[in-house]
CSV table of C-alpha atoms in Angstrom, one decimal:
chain,number,residue,atom,x,y,z
Y,1,MET,CA,-22.9,4.9,-8.5
Y,2,SER,CA,-23.4,8.6,-8.2
Y,3,GLU,CA,-20.9,10.9,-6.9
Y,4,ALA,CA,-22.8,11.5,-3.7
Y,5,THR,CA,-22.7,8.0,-2.6
Y,6,ARG,CA,-19.0,7.8,-3.0
Y,7,ARG,CA,-18.2,10.5,-0.3
Y,8,ASP,CA,-18.2,10.0,3.4
Y,9,GLU,CA,-19.4,12.5,6.0
Y,10,ASN,CA,-16.2,14.5,5.6
Y,11,GLY,CA,-16.6,14.8,1.8
Y,12,ARG,CA,-13.8,12.5,1.0
Y,13,ASP,CA,-14.0,10.2,-2.1
Y,14,THR,CA,-14.4,6.7,-0.7
Y,15,GLY,CA,-14.6,5.1,-4.1
Y,16,GLU,CA,-16.6,1.9,-5.0
Y,17,VAL,CA,-16.3,-1.4,-3.2
Y,18,LEU,CA,-17.9,-4.6,-4.6
Y,19,ILE,CA,-17.9,-8.0,-2.8
Y,20,VAL,CA,-17.8,-10.9,-5.1
Y,21,THR,CA,-18.9,-14.2,-3.7
Y,22,GLY,CA,-21.1,-17.3,-4.5
Y,23,MET,CA,-20.9,-20.9,-5.2
Y,24,SER,CA,-17.5,-22.6,-5.9
Y,25,GLY,CA,-17.5,-23.3,-9.6
Y,26,ALA,CA,-20.0,-20.6,-10.6
Y,27,GLY,CA,-17.3,-18.3,-12.0
Y,28,ARG,CA,-15.9,-16.1,-9.4
Y,29,SER,CA,-12.3,-16.2,-10.9
Y,30,THR,CA,-13.7,-15.2,-14.3
Y,31,ALA,CA,-15.7,-12.4,-12.8
Y,32,ALA,CA,-12.5,-11.2,-10.9
Y,33,ASN,CA,-10.5,-11.3,-14.1
Y,34,ALA,CA,-13.3,-9.3,-15.9
Y,35,LEU,CA,-13.3,-6.7,-13.2
Y,36,GLU,CA,-9.5,-6.4,-13.3
Y,37,ASP,CA,-9.6,-5.8,-17.0
Y,38,LEU,CA,-12.0,-2.8,-16.2
Y,39,ASP,CA,-9.3,-1.3,-14.0
Y,40,TRP,CA,-10.9,-2.4,-10.7
Y,41,TYR,CA,-8.4,-3.3,-7.8
Y,42,VAL,CA,-9.1,-6.9,-7.2
Y,43,VAL,CA,-8.3,-8.7,-3.9
Y,44,ASP,CA,-8.8,-12.5,-4.0
Y,45,ASN,CA,-9.9,-14.8,-1.1
Y,46,LEU,CA,-9.8,-12.2,1.6
Y,47,PRO,CA,-11.1,-13.4,5.0
Y,48,PRO,CA,-14.3,-11.3,5.9
Y,49,GLN,CA,-12.4,-10.1,9.1
Y,50,MET,CA,-10.0,-8.1,6.8
Y,51,LEU,CA,-12.7,-6.2,5.0
Y,52,LYS,CA,-12.7,-3.3,7.5
Y,53,PRO,CA,-8.9,-2.8,7.4
Y,54,LEU,CA,-9.2,-2.9,3.5
Y,55,LEU,CA,-11.9,-0.2,3.5
Y,56,ASP,CA,-9.9,1.9,5.8
Y,57,LEU,CA,-7.0,1.7,3.4
Y,58,THR,CA,-9.2,2.7,0.5
Y,59,GLU,CA,-10.4,5.8,2.4
Y,60,LEU,CA,-6.8,6.7,3.4
Y,61,ALA,CA,-5.7,6.3,-0.3
Y,62,ALA,CA,-8.1,9.2,-1.1
Y,63,GLY,CA,-8.9,8.1,-4.6
Y,64,VAL,CA,-5.9,6.0,-5.4
Y,65,LEU,CA,-8.0,3.0,-5.2
Y,66,PRO,CA,-11.3,4.3,-6.6
Y,67,ARG,CA,-12.8,0.9,-7.6
Y,68,VAL,CA,-12.1,-2.1,-5.3
Y,69,ALA,CA,-13.5,-5.6,-5.7
Y,70,VAL,CA,-13.0,-8.3,-3.1
Y,71,VAL,CA,-13.4,-12.0,-3.8
Y,72,VAL,CA,-14.7,-13.8,-0.4
Y,73,ASP,CA,-15.7,-17.3,-0.4
Y,74,VAL,CA,-15.7,-20.6,1.4
Y,75,ARG,CA,-11.9,-21.1,0.9
Y,76,GLY,CA,-11.7,-19.0,4.0
Y,77,ARG,CA,-13.4,-22.0,5.9
Y,78,ASP,CA,-14.7,-21.1,9.2
Y,79,LEU,CA,-13.7,-17.4,8.8
Y,80,PHE,CA,-16.2,-17.1,6.0
Y,81,SER,CA,-19.2,-17.5,8.5
Y,82,ASP,CA,-18.5,-14.0,9.7
Y,83,LEU,CA,-19.3,-12.4,6.3
Y,84,PRO,CA,-23.0,-11.6,6.8
Y,85,GLU,CA,-22.1,-9.8,10.1
Y,86,ALA,CA,-19.1,-8.0,8.5
Y,87,MET,CA,-21.3,-6.9,5.6
Y,88,ARG,CA,-24.0,-5.5,7.9
Y,89,ALA,CA,-21.4,-3.5,9.8
Y,90,LEU,CA,-19.7,-2.1,6.8
Y,91,ARG,CA,-23.0,-1.2,5.1
Y,92,GLU,CA,-23.9,1.0,8.0
Y,93,ARG,CA,-20.6,3.0,7.2
Y,94,ARG,CA,-20.7,3.3,3.5
Y,95,GLN,CA,-22.3,1.8,0.4
Y,96,ILE,CA,-21.1,-1.5,-0.7
Y,97,ARG,CA,-22.4,-3.8,-3.3
Y,98,LEU,CA,-22.5,-7.6,-3.3
Y,99,MET,CA,-22.5,-9.8,-6.3
Y,100,PHE,CA,-23.5,-13.4,-5.9
Y,101,LEU,CA,-22.6,-16.0,-8.6
Y,102,ASP,CA,-24.8,-19.1,-8.7
Y,103,ALA,CA,-25.4,-22.1,-10.9
Y,104,SER,CA,-27.4,-25.2,-10.8
Y,105,ASP,CA,-26.2,-28.3,-9.0
Y,106,ASP,CA,-25.8,-30.4,-12.1
Y,107,VAL,CA,-23.7,-27.7,-13.9
Y,108,LEU,CA,-21.5,-27.3,-10.8
Y,109,VAL,CA,-20.9,-31.0,-10.7
Y,110,ARG,CA,-20.0,-31.1,-14.4
Y,111,ARG,CA,-17.7,-28.2,-14.0
Y,112,PHE,CA,-15.8,-29.8,-11.1
Y,113,GLU,CA,-15.6,-33.1,-12.9
Y,114,ALA,CA,-14.2,-31.4,-16.0
Y,115,VAL,CA,-11.2,-30.0,-13.9
Y,116,ARG,CA,-10.9,-33.0,-11.6
Y,117,ARG,CA,-10.9,-31.1,-8.5
Y,118,PRO,CA,-12.8,-31.8,-5.2
Y,119,HIS,CA,-15.2,-29.3,-3.9
Y,120,PRO,CA,-13.6,-27.3,-1.0
Y,121,LEU,CA,-16.5,-28.5,1.4
Y,122,GLN,CA,-16.6,-32.1,0.0
Y,123,GLY,CA,-14.6,-33.8,2.7
Y,124,ASP,CA,-15.0,-37.5,2.6
Y,125,GLY,CA,-18.4,-37.1,0.8
Y,126,THR,CA,-19.4,-36.6,-2.8
Y,127,LEU,CA,-19.4,-33.5,-5.0
Y,128,LEU,CA,-23.1,-33.1,-4.2
Y,129,ASP,CA,-22.5,-33.3,-0.5
Y,130,GLY,CA,-20.0,-30.4,-0.8
Y,131,ILE,CA,-22.3,-28.3,-3.1
Y,132,ARG,CA,-25.2,-28.7,-0.5
Y,133,ARG,CA,-23.1,-27.7,2.4
Y,134,GLU,CA,-22.0,-24.6,0.6
Y,135,ARG,CA,-25.5,-23.6,-0.2
Y,136,GLN,CA,-26.5,-23.9,3.3
Y,137,ARG,CA,-23.6,-21.6,4.4
Y,138,LEU,CA,-24.3,-19.1,1.5
Y,139,ALA,CA,-28.0,-18.9,1.9
Y,140,ALA,CA,-28.0,-15.6,4.2
Y,141,VAL,CA,-25.3,-14.1,2.0
Y,142,ARG,CA,-27.3,-14.8,-1.2
Y,143,GLU,CA,-30.5,-13.1,0.3
Y,144,SER,CA,-28.4,-9.8,0.9
Y,145,ALA,CA,-26.9,-9.7,-2.6
Y,146,ASP,CA,-27.4,-6.6,-4.8
Y,147,VAL,CA,-26.7,-8.6,-8.0
Y,148,ILE,CA,-27.3,-12.2,-8.5
Y,149,ILE,CA,-25.8,-13.9,-11.7
Y,150,ASP,CA,-26.9,-17.5,-12.6
Y,151,THR,CA,-24.0,-18.8,-14.8
Y,152,SER,CA,-25.5,-22.2,-15.6
Y,153,SER,CA,-25.9,-21.4,-19.2
Y,154,TYR,CA,-22.8,-19.2,-19.6
Y,155,ASN,CA,-19.4,-20.0,-20.9
Y,156,ILE,CA,-16.5,-18.0,-19.6
Y,157,HIS,CA,-16.7,-15.3,-22.3
Y,158,GLN,CA,-20.3,-14.8,-21.8
Y,159,LEU,CA,-19.9,-14.4,-18.0
Y,160,ALA,CA,-17.1,-12.0,-18.6
Y,161,THR,CA,-19.3,-9.9,-20.9
Y,162,GLN,CA,-22.1,-9.9,-18.4
Y,163,VAL,CA,-19.8,-8.6,-15.6
Y,164,SER,CA,-18.3,-6.0,-18.0
Y,165,ASP,CA,-21.8,-4.7,-18.9
Y,166,LEU,CA,-22.7,-4.4,-15.2
Y,167,PHE,CA,-19.6,-2.7,-13.9
Y,168,ARG,CA,-17.7,-0.9,-16.5
Y,169,GLU,CA,-18.0,2.9,-16.2
Y,170,GLU,CA,-20.4,4.6,-18.6
Y,171,GLY,CA,-18.8,5.4,-21.9
Y,172,ALA,CA,-15.7,3.3,-21.2
Y,173,ALA,CA,-14.3,1.1,-24.0
Y,174,ARG,CA,-15.0,-2.5,-24.1
Y,175,HIS,CA,-12.2,-3.2,-26.5
Y,176,THR,CA,-8.8,-1.5,-27.3
Y,177,LEU,CA,-7.5,-1.7,-30.9
Y,178,THR,CA,-3.9,-0.9,-31.5
Y,179,LEU,CA,-3.0,-0.1,-35.1
Y,180,LEU,CA,0.7,-0.8,-35.3
Y,181,SER,CA,2.8,0.4,-38.2
Y,182,PHE,CA,6.1,-1.6,-38.8
Y,183,GLY,CA,8.6,-2.5,-41.4
Y,184,PHE,CA,8.6,-6.0,-42.9
Y,185,LYS,CA,12.5,-5.9,-43.0
Y,186,TYR,CA,12.5,-5.8,-39.2
Y,187,GLY,CA,10.2,-8.8,-38.8
Y,188,LEU,CA,6.5,-9.2,-38.1
Y,189,PRO,CA,5.1,-8.0,-34.8
Y,190,PRO,CA,4.7,-11.3,-32.6
Y,191,ASP,CA,1.7,-9.9,-30.9
Y,192,ALA,CA,-0.2,-9.1,-34.1
Y,193,ASP,CA,-3.8,-10.6,-34.5
Y,194,LEU,CA,-4.1,-9.3,-38.0
Y,195,VAL,CA,-1.5,-8.2,-40.6
Y,196,ALA,CA,-2.1,-5.7,-43.6
Y,197,ASP,CA,0.7,-5.4,-46.2
Y,198,MET,CA,0.9,-1.9,-47.7
Y,199,ARG,CA,3.7,-2.9,-50.2
Y,200,PHE,CA,1.1,-2.9,-53.0
Y,201,LEU,CA,1.4,0.9,-53.0
Y,202,PRO,CA,4.4,2.7,-54.6
Y,203,ASN,CA,7.2,3.5,-52.1
Y,204,PRO,CA,7.8,7.1,-51.2
Y,205,PHE,CA,11.4,6.1,-50.6
Y,206,TRP,CA,12.2,6.2,-54.3
Y,207,SER,CA,11.2,9.9,-54.5
Y,208,GLU,CA,14.2,12.1,-53.6
Y,209,GLU,CA,11.6,14.8,-52.2
Y,210,LEU,CA,9.9,12.3,-50.0
Y,211,ARG,CA,12.8,9.9,-48.9
Y,212,ALA,CA,13.8,12.0,-45.8
Y,213,LEU,CA,10.2,12.6,-44.6
Y,214,THR,CA,7.9,10.1,-42.8
Y,215,GLY,CA,4.3,9.1,-43.0
Y,216,GLU,CA,3.6,11.8,-40.4
Y,217,ASP,CA,4.4,14.5,-43.0
Y,218,ALA,CA,1.6,15.9,-45.1
Y,219,ASP,CA,3.5,15.5,-48.4
Y,220,VAL,CA,4.1,11.8,-47.8
Y,221,ARG,CA,0.5,11.4,-46.7
Y,222,ASP,CA,-0.9,13.1,-49.8
Y,223,PHE,CA,1.4,11.0,-52.0
Y,224,VAL,CA,0.3,7.7,-50.4
Y,225,LEU,CA,-3.4,8.5,-50.6
Y,226,GLU,CA,-3.3,9.6,-54.2
Y,227,GLN,CA,-2.0,6.2,-55.3
Y,228,GLU,CA,-4.4,3.9,-57.1
Y,229,GLY,CA,-6.1,1.5,-54.7
Y,230,ALA,CA,-5.1,3.3,-51.5
Y,231,ARG,CA,-8.4,4.9,-50.5
Y,232,GLU,CA,-10.3,1.9,-51.8
Y,233,PHE,CA,-8.2,-0.5,-49.6
Y,234,LEU,CA,-8.8,1.8,-46.5
Y,235,ASP,CA,-12.7,1.8,-46.9
Y,236,ALA,CA,-12.9,-1.9,-47.6
Y,237,TYR,CA,-10.5,-2.9,-44.8
Y,238,ALA,CA,-12.1,-0.7,-42.3
Y,239,ALA,CA,-15.6,-2.1,-43.4
Y,240,ALA,CA,-14.2,-5.7,-42.9
Y,241,LEU,CA,-12.7,-5.0,-39.5
Y,242,ARG,CA,-15.9,-3.6,-38.2
Y,243,PRO,CA,-17.7,-6.9,-37.6
Y,244,VAL,CA,-14.5,-8.4,-36.3
Y,245,LEU,CA,-14.2,-5.8,-33.6
Y,246,GLU,CA,-17.9,-6.0,-32.8
Y,247,GLY,CA,-17.4,-9.8,-32.5
Y,248,TYR,CA,-14.4,-9.3,-30.2
Y,249,GLN,CA,-16.6,-7.3,-27.9
Y,250,ARG,CA,-19.2,-10.0,-27.8
Y,251,GLU,CA,-16.5,-12.6,-27.0
Y,252,ASN,CA,-14.9,-10.3,-24.3
Y,253,LYS,CA,-11.6,-10.1,-26.3
Y,254,ARG,CA,-10.5,-6.8,-24.7
Y,255,HIS,CA,-7.3,-6.0,-26.8
Y,256,SER,CA,-6.3,-6.6,-30.3
Y,257,VAL,CA,-3.3,-5.5,-32.6
Y,258,VAL,CA,-3.8,-4.9,-36.3
Y,259,ALA,CA,-0.3,-4.5,-37.7
Y,260,VAL,CA,0.0,-2.4,-40.8
Y,261,GLY,CA,3.4,-2.9,-42.6
Y,262,CYS,CA,5.6,-1.7,-45.5
Y,263,THR,CA,9.2,-2.3,-46.4
Y,264,GLY,CA,10.8,0.0,-43.5
Y,265,GLY,CA,7.9,1.1,-41.5
Y,266,LYS,CA,8.6,4.7,-42.3
Y,267,HIS,CA,6.1,5.8,-44.9
Y,268,ARG,CA,3.2,3.8,-46.3
Y,269,SER,CA,2.5,1.8,-43.2
Y,270,VAL,CA,2.6,5.1,-41.0
Y,271,VAL,CA,0.1,6.9,-43.3
Y,272,MET,CA,-2.3,4.0,-43.6
Y,273,ALA,CA,-2.3,3.1,-39.9
Y,274,ARG,CA,-3.4,6.8,-39.2
Y,275,GLU,CA,-6.1,6.6,-41.8
Y,276,LEU,CA,-7.4,3.4,-40.6
Y,277,ALA,CA,-7.6,4.8,-37.1
Y,278,GLU,CA,-9.8,7.7,-38.3
Y,279,ARG,CA,-12.2,5.2,-40.1
Y,280,LEU,CA,-12.5,2.9,-37.1
Y,281,GLY,CA,-12.6,5.4,-34.4
Y,282,SER,CA,-16.5,5.7,-34.5
Y,283,ILE,CA,-17.2,2.0,-33.7
Y,284,PRO,CA,-19.2,2.0,-30.4
Y,285,GLY,CA,-17.2,0.4,-27.4
Y,286,VAL,CA,-13.8,0.5,-29.4
Y,287,ALA,CA,-10.8,2.7,-28.3
Y,288,VAL,CA,-8.3,3.1,-31.0
Y,289,ARG,CA,-4.7,4.0,-30.6
Y,290,VAL,CA,-1.9,4.2,-33.1
Y,291,LYS,CA,1.7,3.0,-32.6
Y,292,HIS,CA,4.7,3.2,-35.0
Y,293,ARG,CA,7.1,0.4,-34.0
Y,294,ASP,CA,9.9,1.1,-36.5
Y,295,LEU,CA,9.5,4.8,-37.2
Y,296,GLY,CA,12.9,6.4,-36.7
Y,297,ARG,CA,15.1,3.3,-37.2
Y,298,GLU,CA,16.3,4.4,-40.6
């Protein structure tokens, strides 16, 4: 959305507003979670009558809530019938997008049967009865949608990826990689997805000139990188991680931790984590950050 469409007649930044609706079982919760991962402020199951007060709040917040997504659906029961009228009124005031999630009847039936829950409009009838009632109620809303996603052939990861592709800001990372240096003597990081062991390299601790320094110091960095196998490991491990990180993006895994360890987390792991970050920072869609868990504990 352009900057011009995000400002009202007084020049105030009104932010982006997205209404998320659609068929029950078509993936509204998955879409909402994906938007939340993209730093949208997500409000779930809001009655249409509350849309105007929410928009008033976003304007008063003056940019504090720049991207707001609101999930509106038939869980609101009779209140939901006011959505088309509420949308028309709000669109006269500012630009609002509506995303409609749909799926075929047979897919929706299978999804409800898999979770063993009734359709919200099923009542005393069958699942298909509830689905057909919902389609009738949503017909006008679907016609006014800006984006329609048919999730019949999607799993939750594919849907999340589709939503991410549509609504993430241009240039925003799809995956955040944390390279975490640590010391084995303090225990493995419990949140690590992958662990690399740098104890195959000579330990600068045994050099009196380097013992008091850390992997952040140039002398320690030079010492570590001059060791046999150090640069070869960095090049090979970075090459091995590249398809992993690309696959994480395809599977919509938004965060990962690669732990890089040495004995105390002071020298070798610090250097190698920094060097890996330089080699991995050019992967499209990946934001790389470095953290040192145990630096300073000795």
